[in-house]
PDB file of C-alpha atoms in Angstrom:
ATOM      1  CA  UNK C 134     -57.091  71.383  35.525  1.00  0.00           C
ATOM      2  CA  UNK C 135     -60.441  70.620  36.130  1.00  0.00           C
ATOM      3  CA  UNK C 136     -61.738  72.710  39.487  1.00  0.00           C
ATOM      4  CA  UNK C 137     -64.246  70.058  40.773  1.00  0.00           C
ATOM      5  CA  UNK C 138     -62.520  66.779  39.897  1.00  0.00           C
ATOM      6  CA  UNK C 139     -58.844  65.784  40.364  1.00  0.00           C
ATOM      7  CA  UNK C 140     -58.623  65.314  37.077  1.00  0.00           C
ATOM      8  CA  UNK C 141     -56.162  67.079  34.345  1.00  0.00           C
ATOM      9  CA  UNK C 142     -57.956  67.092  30.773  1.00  0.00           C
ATOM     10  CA  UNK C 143     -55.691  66.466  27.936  1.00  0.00           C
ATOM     11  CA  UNK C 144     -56.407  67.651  24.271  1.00  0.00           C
ATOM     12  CA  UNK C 145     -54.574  65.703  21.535  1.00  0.00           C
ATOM     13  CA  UNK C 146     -54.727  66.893  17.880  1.00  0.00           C
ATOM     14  CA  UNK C 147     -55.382  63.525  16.283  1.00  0.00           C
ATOM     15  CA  UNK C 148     -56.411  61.101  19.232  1.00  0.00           C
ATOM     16  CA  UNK C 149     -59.267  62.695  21.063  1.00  0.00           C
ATOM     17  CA  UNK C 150     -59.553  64.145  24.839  1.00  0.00           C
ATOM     18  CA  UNK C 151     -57.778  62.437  28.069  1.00  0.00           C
ATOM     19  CA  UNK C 152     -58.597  62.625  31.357  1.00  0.00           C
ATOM     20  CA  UNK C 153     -55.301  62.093  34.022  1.00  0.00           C
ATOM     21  CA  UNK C 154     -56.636  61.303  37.467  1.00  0.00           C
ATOM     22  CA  UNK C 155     -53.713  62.574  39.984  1.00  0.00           C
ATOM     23  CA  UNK C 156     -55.287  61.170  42.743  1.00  0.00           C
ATOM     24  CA  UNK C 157     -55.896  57.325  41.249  1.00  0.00           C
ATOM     25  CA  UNK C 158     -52.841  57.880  38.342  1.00  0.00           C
ATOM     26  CA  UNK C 159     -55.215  56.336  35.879  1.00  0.00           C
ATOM     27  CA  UNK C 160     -56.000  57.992  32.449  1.00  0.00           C
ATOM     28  CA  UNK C 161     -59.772  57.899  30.741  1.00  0.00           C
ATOM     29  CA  UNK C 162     -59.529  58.468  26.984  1.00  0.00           C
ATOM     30  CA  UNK C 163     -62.280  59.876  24.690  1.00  0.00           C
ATOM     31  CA  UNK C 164     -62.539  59.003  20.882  1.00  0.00           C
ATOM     32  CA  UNK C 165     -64.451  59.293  18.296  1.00  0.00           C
ATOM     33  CA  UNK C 166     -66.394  56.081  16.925  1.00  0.00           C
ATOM     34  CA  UNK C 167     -69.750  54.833  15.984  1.00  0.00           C
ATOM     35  CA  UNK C 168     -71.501  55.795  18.708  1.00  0.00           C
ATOM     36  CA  UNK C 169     -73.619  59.359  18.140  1.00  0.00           C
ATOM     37  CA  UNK C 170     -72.713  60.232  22.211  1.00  0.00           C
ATOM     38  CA  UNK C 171     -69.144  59.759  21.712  1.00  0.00           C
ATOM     39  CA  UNK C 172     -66.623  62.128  20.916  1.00  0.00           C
ATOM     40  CA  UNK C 173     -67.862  64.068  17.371  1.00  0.00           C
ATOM     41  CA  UNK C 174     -63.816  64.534  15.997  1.00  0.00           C
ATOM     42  CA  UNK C 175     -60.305  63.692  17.376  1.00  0.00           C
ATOM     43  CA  UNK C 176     -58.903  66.736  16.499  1.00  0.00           C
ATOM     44  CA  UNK C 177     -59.058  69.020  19.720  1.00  0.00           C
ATOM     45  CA  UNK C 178     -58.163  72.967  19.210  1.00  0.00           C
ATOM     46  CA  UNK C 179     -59.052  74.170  23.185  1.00  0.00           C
ATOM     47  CA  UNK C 180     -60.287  73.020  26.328  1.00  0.00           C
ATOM     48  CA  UNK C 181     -62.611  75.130  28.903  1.00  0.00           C
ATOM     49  CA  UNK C 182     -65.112  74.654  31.927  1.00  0.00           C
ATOM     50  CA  UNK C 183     -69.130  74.543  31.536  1.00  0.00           C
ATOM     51  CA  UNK C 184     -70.874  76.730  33.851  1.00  0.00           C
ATOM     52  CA  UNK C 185     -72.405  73.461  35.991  1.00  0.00           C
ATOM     53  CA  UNK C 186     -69.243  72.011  36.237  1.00  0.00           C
ATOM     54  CA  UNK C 187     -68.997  69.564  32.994  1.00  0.00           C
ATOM     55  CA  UNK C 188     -66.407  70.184  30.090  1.00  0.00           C
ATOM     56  CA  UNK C 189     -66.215  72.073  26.567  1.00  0.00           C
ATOM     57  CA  UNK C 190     -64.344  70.299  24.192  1.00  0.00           C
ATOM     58  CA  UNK C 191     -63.625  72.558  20.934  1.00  0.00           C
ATOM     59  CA  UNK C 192     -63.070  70.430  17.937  1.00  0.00           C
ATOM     60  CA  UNK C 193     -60.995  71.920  14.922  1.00  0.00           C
ATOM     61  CA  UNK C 194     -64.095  71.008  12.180  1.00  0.00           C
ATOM     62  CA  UNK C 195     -66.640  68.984  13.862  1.00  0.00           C
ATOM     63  CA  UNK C 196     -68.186  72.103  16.423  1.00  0.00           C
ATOM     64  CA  UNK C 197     -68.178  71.851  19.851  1.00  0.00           C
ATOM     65  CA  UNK C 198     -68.973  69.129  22.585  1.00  0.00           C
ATOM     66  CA  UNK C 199     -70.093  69.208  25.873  1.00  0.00           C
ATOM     67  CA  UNK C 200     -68.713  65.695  27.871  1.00  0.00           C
ATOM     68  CA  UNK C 201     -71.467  65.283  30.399  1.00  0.00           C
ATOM     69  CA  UNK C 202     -69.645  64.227  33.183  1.00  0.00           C
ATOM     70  CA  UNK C 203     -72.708  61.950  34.775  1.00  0.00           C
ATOM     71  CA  UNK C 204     -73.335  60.166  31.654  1.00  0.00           C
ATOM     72  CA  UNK C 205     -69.919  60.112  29.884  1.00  0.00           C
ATOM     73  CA  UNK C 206     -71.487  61.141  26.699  1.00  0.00           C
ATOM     74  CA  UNK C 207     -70.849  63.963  24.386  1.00  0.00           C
ATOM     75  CA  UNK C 208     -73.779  67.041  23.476  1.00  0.00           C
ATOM     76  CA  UNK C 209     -72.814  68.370  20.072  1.00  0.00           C
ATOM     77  CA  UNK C 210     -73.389  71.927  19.253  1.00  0.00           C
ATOM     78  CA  UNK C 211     -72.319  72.070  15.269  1.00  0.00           C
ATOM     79  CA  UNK C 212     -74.126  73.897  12.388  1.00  0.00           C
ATOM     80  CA  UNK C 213     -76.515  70.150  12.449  1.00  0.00           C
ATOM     81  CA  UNK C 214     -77.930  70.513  15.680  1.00  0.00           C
ATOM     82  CA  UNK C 215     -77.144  74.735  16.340  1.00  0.00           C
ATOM     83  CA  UNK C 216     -79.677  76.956  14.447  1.00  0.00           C
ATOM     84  CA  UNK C 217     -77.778  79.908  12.769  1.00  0.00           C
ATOM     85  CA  UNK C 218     -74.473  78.164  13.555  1.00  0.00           C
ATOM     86  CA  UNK C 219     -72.137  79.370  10.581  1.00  0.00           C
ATOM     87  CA  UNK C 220     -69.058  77.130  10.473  1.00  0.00           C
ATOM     88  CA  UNK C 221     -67.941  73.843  12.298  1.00  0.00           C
ATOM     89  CA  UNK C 222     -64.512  74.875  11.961  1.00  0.00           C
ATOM     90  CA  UNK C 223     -62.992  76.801  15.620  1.00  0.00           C
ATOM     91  CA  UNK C 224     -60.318  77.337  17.625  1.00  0.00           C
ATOM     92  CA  UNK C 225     -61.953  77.958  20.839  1.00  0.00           C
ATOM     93  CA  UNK C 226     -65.294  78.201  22.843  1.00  0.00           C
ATOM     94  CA  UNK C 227     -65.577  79.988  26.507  1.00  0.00           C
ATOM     95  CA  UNK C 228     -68.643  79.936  28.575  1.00  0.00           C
ATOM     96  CA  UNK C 229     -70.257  83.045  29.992  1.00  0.00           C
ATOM     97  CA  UNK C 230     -71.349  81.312  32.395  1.00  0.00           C
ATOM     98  CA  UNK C 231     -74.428  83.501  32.018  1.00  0.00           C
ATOM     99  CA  UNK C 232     -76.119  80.594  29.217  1.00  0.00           C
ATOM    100  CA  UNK C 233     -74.077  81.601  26.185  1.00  0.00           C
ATOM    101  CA  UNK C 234     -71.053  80.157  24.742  1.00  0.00           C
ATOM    102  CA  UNK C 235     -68.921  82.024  22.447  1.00  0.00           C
ATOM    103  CA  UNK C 236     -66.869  80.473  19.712  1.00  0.00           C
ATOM    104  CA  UNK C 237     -64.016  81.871  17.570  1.00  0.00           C
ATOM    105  CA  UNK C 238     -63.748  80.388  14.696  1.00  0.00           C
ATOM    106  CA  UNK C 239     -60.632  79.542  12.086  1.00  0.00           C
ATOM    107  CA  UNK C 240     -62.317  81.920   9.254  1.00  0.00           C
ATOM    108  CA  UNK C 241     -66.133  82.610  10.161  1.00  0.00           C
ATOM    109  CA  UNK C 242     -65.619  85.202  12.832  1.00  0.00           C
ATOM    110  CA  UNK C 243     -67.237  84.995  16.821  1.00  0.00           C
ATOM    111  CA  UNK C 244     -70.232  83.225  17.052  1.00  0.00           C
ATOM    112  CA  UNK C 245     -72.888  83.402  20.563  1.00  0.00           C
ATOM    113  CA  UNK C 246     -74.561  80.872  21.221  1.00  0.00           C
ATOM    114  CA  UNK C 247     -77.578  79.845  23.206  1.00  0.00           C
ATOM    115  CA  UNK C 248     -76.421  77.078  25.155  1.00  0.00           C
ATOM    116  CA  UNK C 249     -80.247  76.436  26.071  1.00  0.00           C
ATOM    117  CA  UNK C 250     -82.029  77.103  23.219  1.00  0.00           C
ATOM    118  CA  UNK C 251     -79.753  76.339  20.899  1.00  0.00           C
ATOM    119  CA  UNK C 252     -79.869  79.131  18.085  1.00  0.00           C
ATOM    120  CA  UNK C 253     -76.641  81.385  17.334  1.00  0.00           C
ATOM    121  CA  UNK C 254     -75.513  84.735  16.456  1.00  0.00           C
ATOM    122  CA  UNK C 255     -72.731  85.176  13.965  1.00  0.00           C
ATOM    123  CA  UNK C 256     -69.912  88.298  13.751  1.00  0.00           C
ATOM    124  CA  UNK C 257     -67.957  89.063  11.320  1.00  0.00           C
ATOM    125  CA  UNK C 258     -65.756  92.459  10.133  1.00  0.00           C
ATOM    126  CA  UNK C 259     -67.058  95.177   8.267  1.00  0.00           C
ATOM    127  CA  UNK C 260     -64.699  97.798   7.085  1.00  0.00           C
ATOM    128  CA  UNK C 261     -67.578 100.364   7.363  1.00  0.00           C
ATOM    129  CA  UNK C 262     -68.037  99.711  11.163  1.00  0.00           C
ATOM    130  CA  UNK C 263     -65.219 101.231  13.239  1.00  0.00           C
ATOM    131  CA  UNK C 264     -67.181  99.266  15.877  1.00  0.00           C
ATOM    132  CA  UNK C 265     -67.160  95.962  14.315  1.00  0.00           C
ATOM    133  CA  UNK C 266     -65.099  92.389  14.599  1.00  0.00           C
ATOM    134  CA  UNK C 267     -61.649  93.517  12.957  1.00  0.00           C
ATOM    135  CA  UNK C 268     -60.850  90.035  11.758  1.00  0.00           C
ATOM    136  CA  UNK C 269     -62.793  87.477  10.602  1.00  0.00           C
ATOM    137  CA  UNK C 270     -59.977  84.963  12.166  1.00  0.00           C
ATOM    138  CA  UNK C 271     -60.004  85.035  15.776  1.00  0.00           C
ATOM    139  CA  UNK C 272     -57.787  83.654  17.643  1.00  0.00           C
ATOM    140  CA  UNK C 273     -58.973  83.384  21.318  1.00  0.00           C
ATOM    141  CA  UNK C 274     -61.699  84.334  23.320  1.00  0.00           C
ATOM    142  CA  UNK C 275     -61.406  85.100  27.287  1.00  0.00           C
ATOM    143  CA  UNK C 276     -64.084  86.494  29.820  1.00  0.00           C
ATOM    144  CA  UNK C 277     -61.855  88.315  32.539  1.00  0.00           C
ATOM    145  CA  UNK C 278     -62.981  88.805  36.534  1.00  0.00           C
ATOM    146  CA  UNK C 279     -65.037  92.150  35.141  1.00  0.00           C
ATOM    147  CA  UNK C 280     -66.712  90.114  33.269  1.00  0.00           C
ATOM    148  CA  UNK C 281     -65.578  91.624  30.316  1.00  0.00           C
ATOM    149  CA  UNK C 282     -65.230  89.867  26.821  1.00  0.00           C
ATOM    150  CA  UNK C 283     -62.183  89.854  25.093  1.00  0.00           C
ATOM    151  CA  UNK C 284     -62.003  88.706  21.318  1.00  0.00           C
ATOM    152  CA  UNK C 285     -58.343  88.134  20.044  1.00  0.00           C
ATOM    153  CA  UNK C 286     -58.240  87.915  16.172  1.00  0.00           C
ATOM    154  CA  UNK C 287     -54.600  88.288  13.163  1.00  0.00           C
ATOM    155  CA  UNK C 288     -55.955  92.019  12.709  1.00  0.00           C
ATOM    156  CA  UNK C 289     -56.631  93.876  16.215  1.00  0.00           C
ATOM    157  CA  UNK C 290     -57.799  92.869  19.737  1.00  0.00           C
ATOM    158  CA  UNK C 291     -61.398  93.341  20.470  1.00  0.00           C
ATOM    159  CA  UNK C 292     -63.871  94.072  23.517  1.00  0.00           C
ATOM    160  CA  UNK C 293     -67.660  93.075  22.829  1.00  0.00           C
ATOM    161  CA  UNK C 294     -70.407  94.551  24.171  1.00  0.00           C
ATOM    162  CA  UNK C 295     -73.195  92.176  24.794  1.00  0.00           C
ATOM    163  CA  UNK C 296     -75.730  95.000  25.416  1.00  0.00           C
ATOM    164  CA  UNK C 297     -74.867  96.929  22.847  1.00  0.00           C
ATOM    165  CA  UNK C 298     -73.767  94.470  20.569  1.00  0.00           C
ATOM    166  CA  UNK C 299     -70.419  96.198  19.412  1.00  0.00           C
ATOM    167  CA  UNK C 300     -66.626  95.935  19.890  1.00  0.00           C
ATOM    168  CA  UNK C 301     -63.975  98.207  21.042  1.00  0.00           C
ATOM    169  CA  UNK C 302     -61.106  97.663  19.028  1.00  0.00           C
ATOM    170  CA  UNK C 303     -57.582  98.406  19.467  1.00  0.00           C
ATOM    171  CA  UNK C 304     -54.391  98.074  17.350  1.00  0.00           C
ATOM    172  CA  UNK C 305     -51.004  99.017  17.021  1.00  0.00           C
ATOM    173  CA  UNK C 306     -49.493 102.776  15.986  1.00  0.00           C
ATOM    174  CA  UNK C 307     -52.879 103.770  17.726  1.00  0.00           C
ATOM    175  CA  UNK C 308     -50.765 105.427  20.114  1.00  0.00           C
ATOM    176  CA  UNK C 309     -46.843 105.745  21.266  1.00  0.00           C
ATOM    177  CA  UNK C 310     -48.205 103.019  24.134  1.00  0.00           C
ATOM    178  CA  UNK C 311     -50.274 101.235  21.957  1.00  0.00           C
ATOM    179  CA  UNK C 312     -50.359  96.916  20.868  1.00  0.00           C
ATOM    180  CA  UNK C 313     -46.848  96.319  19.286  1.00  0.00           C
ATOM    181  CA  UNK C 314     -48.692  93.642  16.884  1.00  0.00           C
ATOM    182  CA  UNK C 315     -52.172  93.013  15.724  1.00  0.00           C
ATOM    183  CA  UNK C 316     -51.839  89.272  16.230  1.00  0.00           C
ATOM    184  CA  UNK C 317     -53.270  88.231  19.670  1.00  0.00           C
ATOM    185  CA  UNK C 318     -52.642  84.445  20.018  1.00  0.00           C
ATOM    186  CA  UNK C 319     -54.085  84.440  23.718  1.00  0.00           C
ATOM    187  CA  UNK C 320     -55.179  86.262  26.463  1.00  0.00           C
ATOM    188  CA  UNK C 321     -54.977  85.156  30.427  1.00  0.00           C
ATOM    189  CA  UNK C 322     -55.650  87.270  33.669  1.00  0.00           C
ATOM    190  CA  UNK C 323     -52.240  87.574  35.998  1.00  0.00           C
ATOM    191  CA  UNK C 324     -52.372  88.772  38.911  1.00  0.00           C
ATOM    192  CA  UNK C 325     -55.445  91.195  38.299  1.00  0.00           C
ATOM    193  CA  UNK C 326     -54.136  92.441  35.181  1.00  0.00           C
ATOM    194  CA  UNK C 327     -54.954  91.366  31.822  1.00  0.00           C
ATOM    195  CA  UNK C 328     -52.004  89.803  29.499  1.00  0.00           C
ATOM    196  CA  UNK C 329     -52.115  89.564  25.302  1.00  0.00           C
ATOM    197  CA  UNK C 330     -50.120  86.727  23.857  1.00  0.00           C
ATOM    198  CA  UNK C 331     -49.169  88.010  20.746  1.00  0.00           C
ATOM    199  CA  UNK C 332     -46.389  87.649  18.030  1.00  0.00           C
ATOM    200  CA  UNK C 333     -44.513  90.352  19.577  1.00  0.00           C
ATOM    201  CA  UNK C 334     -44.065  89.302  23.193  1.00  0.00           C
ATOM    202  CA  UNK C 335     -46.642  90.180  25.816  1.00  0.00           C
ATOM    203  CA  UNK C 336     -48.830  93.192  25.985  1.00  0.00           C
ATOM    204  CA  UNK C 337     -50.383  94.280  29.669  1.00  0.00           C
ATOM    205  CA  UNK C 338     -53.160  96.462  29.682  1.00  0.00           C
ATOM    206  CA  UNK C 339     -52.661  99.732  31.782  1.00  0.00           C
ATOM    207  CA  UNK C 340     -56.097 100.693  32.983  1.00  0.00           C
ATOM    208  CA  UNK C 341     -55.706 104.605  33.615  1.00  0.00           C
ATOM    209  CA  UNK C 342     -58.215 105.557  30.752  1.00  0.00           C
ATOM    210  CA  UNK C 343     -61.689 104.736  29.817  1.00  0.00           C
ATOM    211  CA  UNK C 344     -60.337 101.818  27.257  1.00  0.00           C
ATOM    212  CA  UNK C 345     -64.171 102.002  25.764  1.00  0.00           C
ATOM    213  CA  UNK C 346     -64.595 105.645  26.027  1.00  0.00           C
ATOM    214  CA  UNK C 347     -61.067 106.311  24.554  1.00  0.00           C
ATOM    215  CA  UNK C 348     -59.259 103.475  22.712  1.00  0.00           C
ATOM    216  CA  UNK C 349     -57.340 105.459  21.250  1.00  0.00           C
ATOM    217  CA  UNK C 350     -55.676 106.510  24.736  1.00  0.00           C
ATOM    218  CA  UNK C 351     -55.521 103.455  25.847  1.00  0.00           C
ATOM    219  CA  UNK C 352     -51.713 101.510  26.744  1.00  0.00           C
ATOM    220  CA  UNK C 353     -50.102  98.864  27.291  1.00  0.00           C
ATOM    221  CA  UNK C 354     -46.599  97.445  29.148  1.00  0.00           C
ATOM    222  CA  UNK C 355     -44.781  95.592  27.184  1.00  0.00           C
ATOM    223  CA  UNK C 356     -42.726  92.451  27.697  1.00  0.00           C
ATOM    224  CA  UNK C 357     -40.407  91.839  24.808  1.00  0.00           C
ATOM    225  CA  UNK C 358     -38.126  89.218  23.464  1.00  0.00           C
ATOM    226  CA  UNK C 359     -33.921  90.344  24.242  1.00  0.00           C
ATOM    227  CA  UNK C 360     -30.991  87.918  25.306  1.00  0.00           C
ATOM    228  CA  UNK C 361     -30.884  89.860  29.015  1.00  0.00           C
ATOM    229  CA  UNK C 362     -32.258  87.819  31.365  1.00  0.00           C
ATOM    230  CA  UNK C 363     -35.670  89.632  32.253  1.00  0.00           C
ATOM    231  CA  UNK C 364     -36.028  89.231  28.596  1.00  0.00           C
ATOM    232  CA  UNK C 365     -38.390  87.085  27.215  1.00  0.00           C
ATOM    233  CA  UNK C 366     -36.608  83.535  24.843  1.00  0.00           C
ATOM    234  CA  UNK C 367     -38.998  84.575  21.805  1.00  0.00           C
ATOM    235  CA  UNK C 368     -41.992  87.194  20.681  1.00  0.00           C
ATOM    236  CA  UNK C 369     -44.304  84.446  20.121  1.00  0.00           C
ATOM    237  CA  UNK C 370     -46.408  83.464  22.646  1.00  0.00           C
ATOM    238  CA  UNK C 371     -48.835  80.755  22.604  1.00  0.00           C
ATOM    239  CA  UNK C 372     -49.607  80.380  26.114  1.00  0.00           C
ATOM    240  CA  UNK C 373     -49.776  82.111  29.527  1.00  0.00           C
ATOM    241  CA  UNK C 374     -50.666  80.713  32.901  1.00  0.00           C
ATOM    242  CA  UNK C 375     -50.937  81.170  36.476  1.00  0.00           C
ATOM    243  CA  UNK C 376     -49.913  78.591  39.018  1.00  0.00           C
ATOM    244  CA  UNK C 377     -51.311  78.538  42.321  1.00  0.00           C
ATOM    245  CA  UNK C 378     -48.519  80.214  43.761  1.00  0.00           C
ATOM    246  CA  UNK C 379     -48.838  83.771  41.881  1.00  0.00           C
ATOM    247  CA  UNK C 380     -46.188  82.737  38.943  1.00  0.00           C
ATOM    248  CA  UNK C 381     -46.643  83.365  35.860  1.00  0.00           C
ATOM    249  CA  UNK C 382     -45.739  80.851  33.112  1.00  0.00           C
ATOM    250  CA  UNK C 383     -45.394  81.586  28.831  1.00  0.00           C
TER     251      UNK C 383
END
């Protein structure tokens, strides 16, 4: 849902982007073609909002495009135009709202990148640094209220540092309380508290401890699959929202 249009931005995986007016009931549709300002690949991995109010479209190999609302035309940020940009291929791109736009990629780690300058900074795992990316295939990327950045990746959950230009990570058996699976398919904010999708059910974060000064302390709530009815239908999640009404959806 776009939050200064009445518009509801659809991503397709082989036809491009379209835009559902509610108020008019008309769609817009966005596809690739010959023209350089159009749409740079019809396959369309995430959706998110650009700090001035225009859209991110993540493409699954062709980098990511910004639709300039005013003009209709697409800015592409992929390794042609984006100095230092390692891969085209993602599956999502958030803005910080702060000039940077971080991108996780299918197999080349988190990139940042400068949405003004346009230059890049690549991380990837190192098994020598406790305090590095723990996968080089992340998942999903989410900036909570805090303003904290959360990196979701097949081997861990992560939380950069931007000053310090480190992650705390934290995985299962870290603790009796701890992640129940090191895949994190997504990550949302409910109701103050901080959800992970993963292929286990749904993991809340309990905020008692210092989770940078003390991962290892660190728990979580758990939602799990079971046939009662509080019980989740299935472990893997894909997707959480909130409506405007406080529910959650998954």
């Amino acid at each position: 849902a776009d939050k200064f249009q009445d518009i509801i931005w659809i991503a397709t995986e082989r036809n491009g982007l379209n835009g559902y007016n509610y108020t008019t009931h008309q769609f817009s549709f966005y596809k690739n073609d010959e023209n350089p300002n159009s749409l740079s690949s019809n396959g369309i991995m995430f959706l998110s909002g650009e700090a001035s109010g225009n859209l991110w479209v993540t493409t699954y190999q062709s980098g990511i495009d910004m639709l300039d609302k005013k003009t209709n035309h697409f800015i592409h940020y992929n390794q042609s135009t984006v100095k230092g940009l390692i891969s085209n291929y993602n599956r999502c791109a958030i803005d910080d709202e702060q000039g940077n736009l971080y991108i996780g990629h299918l197999f080349s780690g988190l990139s940042i990148v400068s949405i003004k300058n346009k230059t890049a900074v690549n991380y990837m795992p190192n098994p020598k640094d406790p305090n590095s990316l723990p996968s080089k295939e992340v998942y999903t990327v989410f900036i909570d209220s805090k303003k904290r950045i959360w990196v979701g990746t097949n081997n861990g959950l992560a939380l950069f540092h931007p000053e310090k230009k480190i992650f705390t990570v934290f995985r299962k058996n870290m603790n009796p309380g701890s992640l129940r699976s090191n895949i994190i398919t997504t990550i949302r904010e409910v109701n103050d508290q901080i959800w992970f999708g993963t292929v286990a059910g749904i993991a809340v974060l309990e905020e008692q401890y210092g989770i940078t000064d003390a991962p290892e302390k660190v728990v979580f709530k758990h939602m799990l699959a079971s046939d009662a009815q509080s019980g989740l239908s299935h472990p893997l999640i894909n997707s959480i929202l909130q409506d405007q009404y406080k529910n959650a959806w998954v």
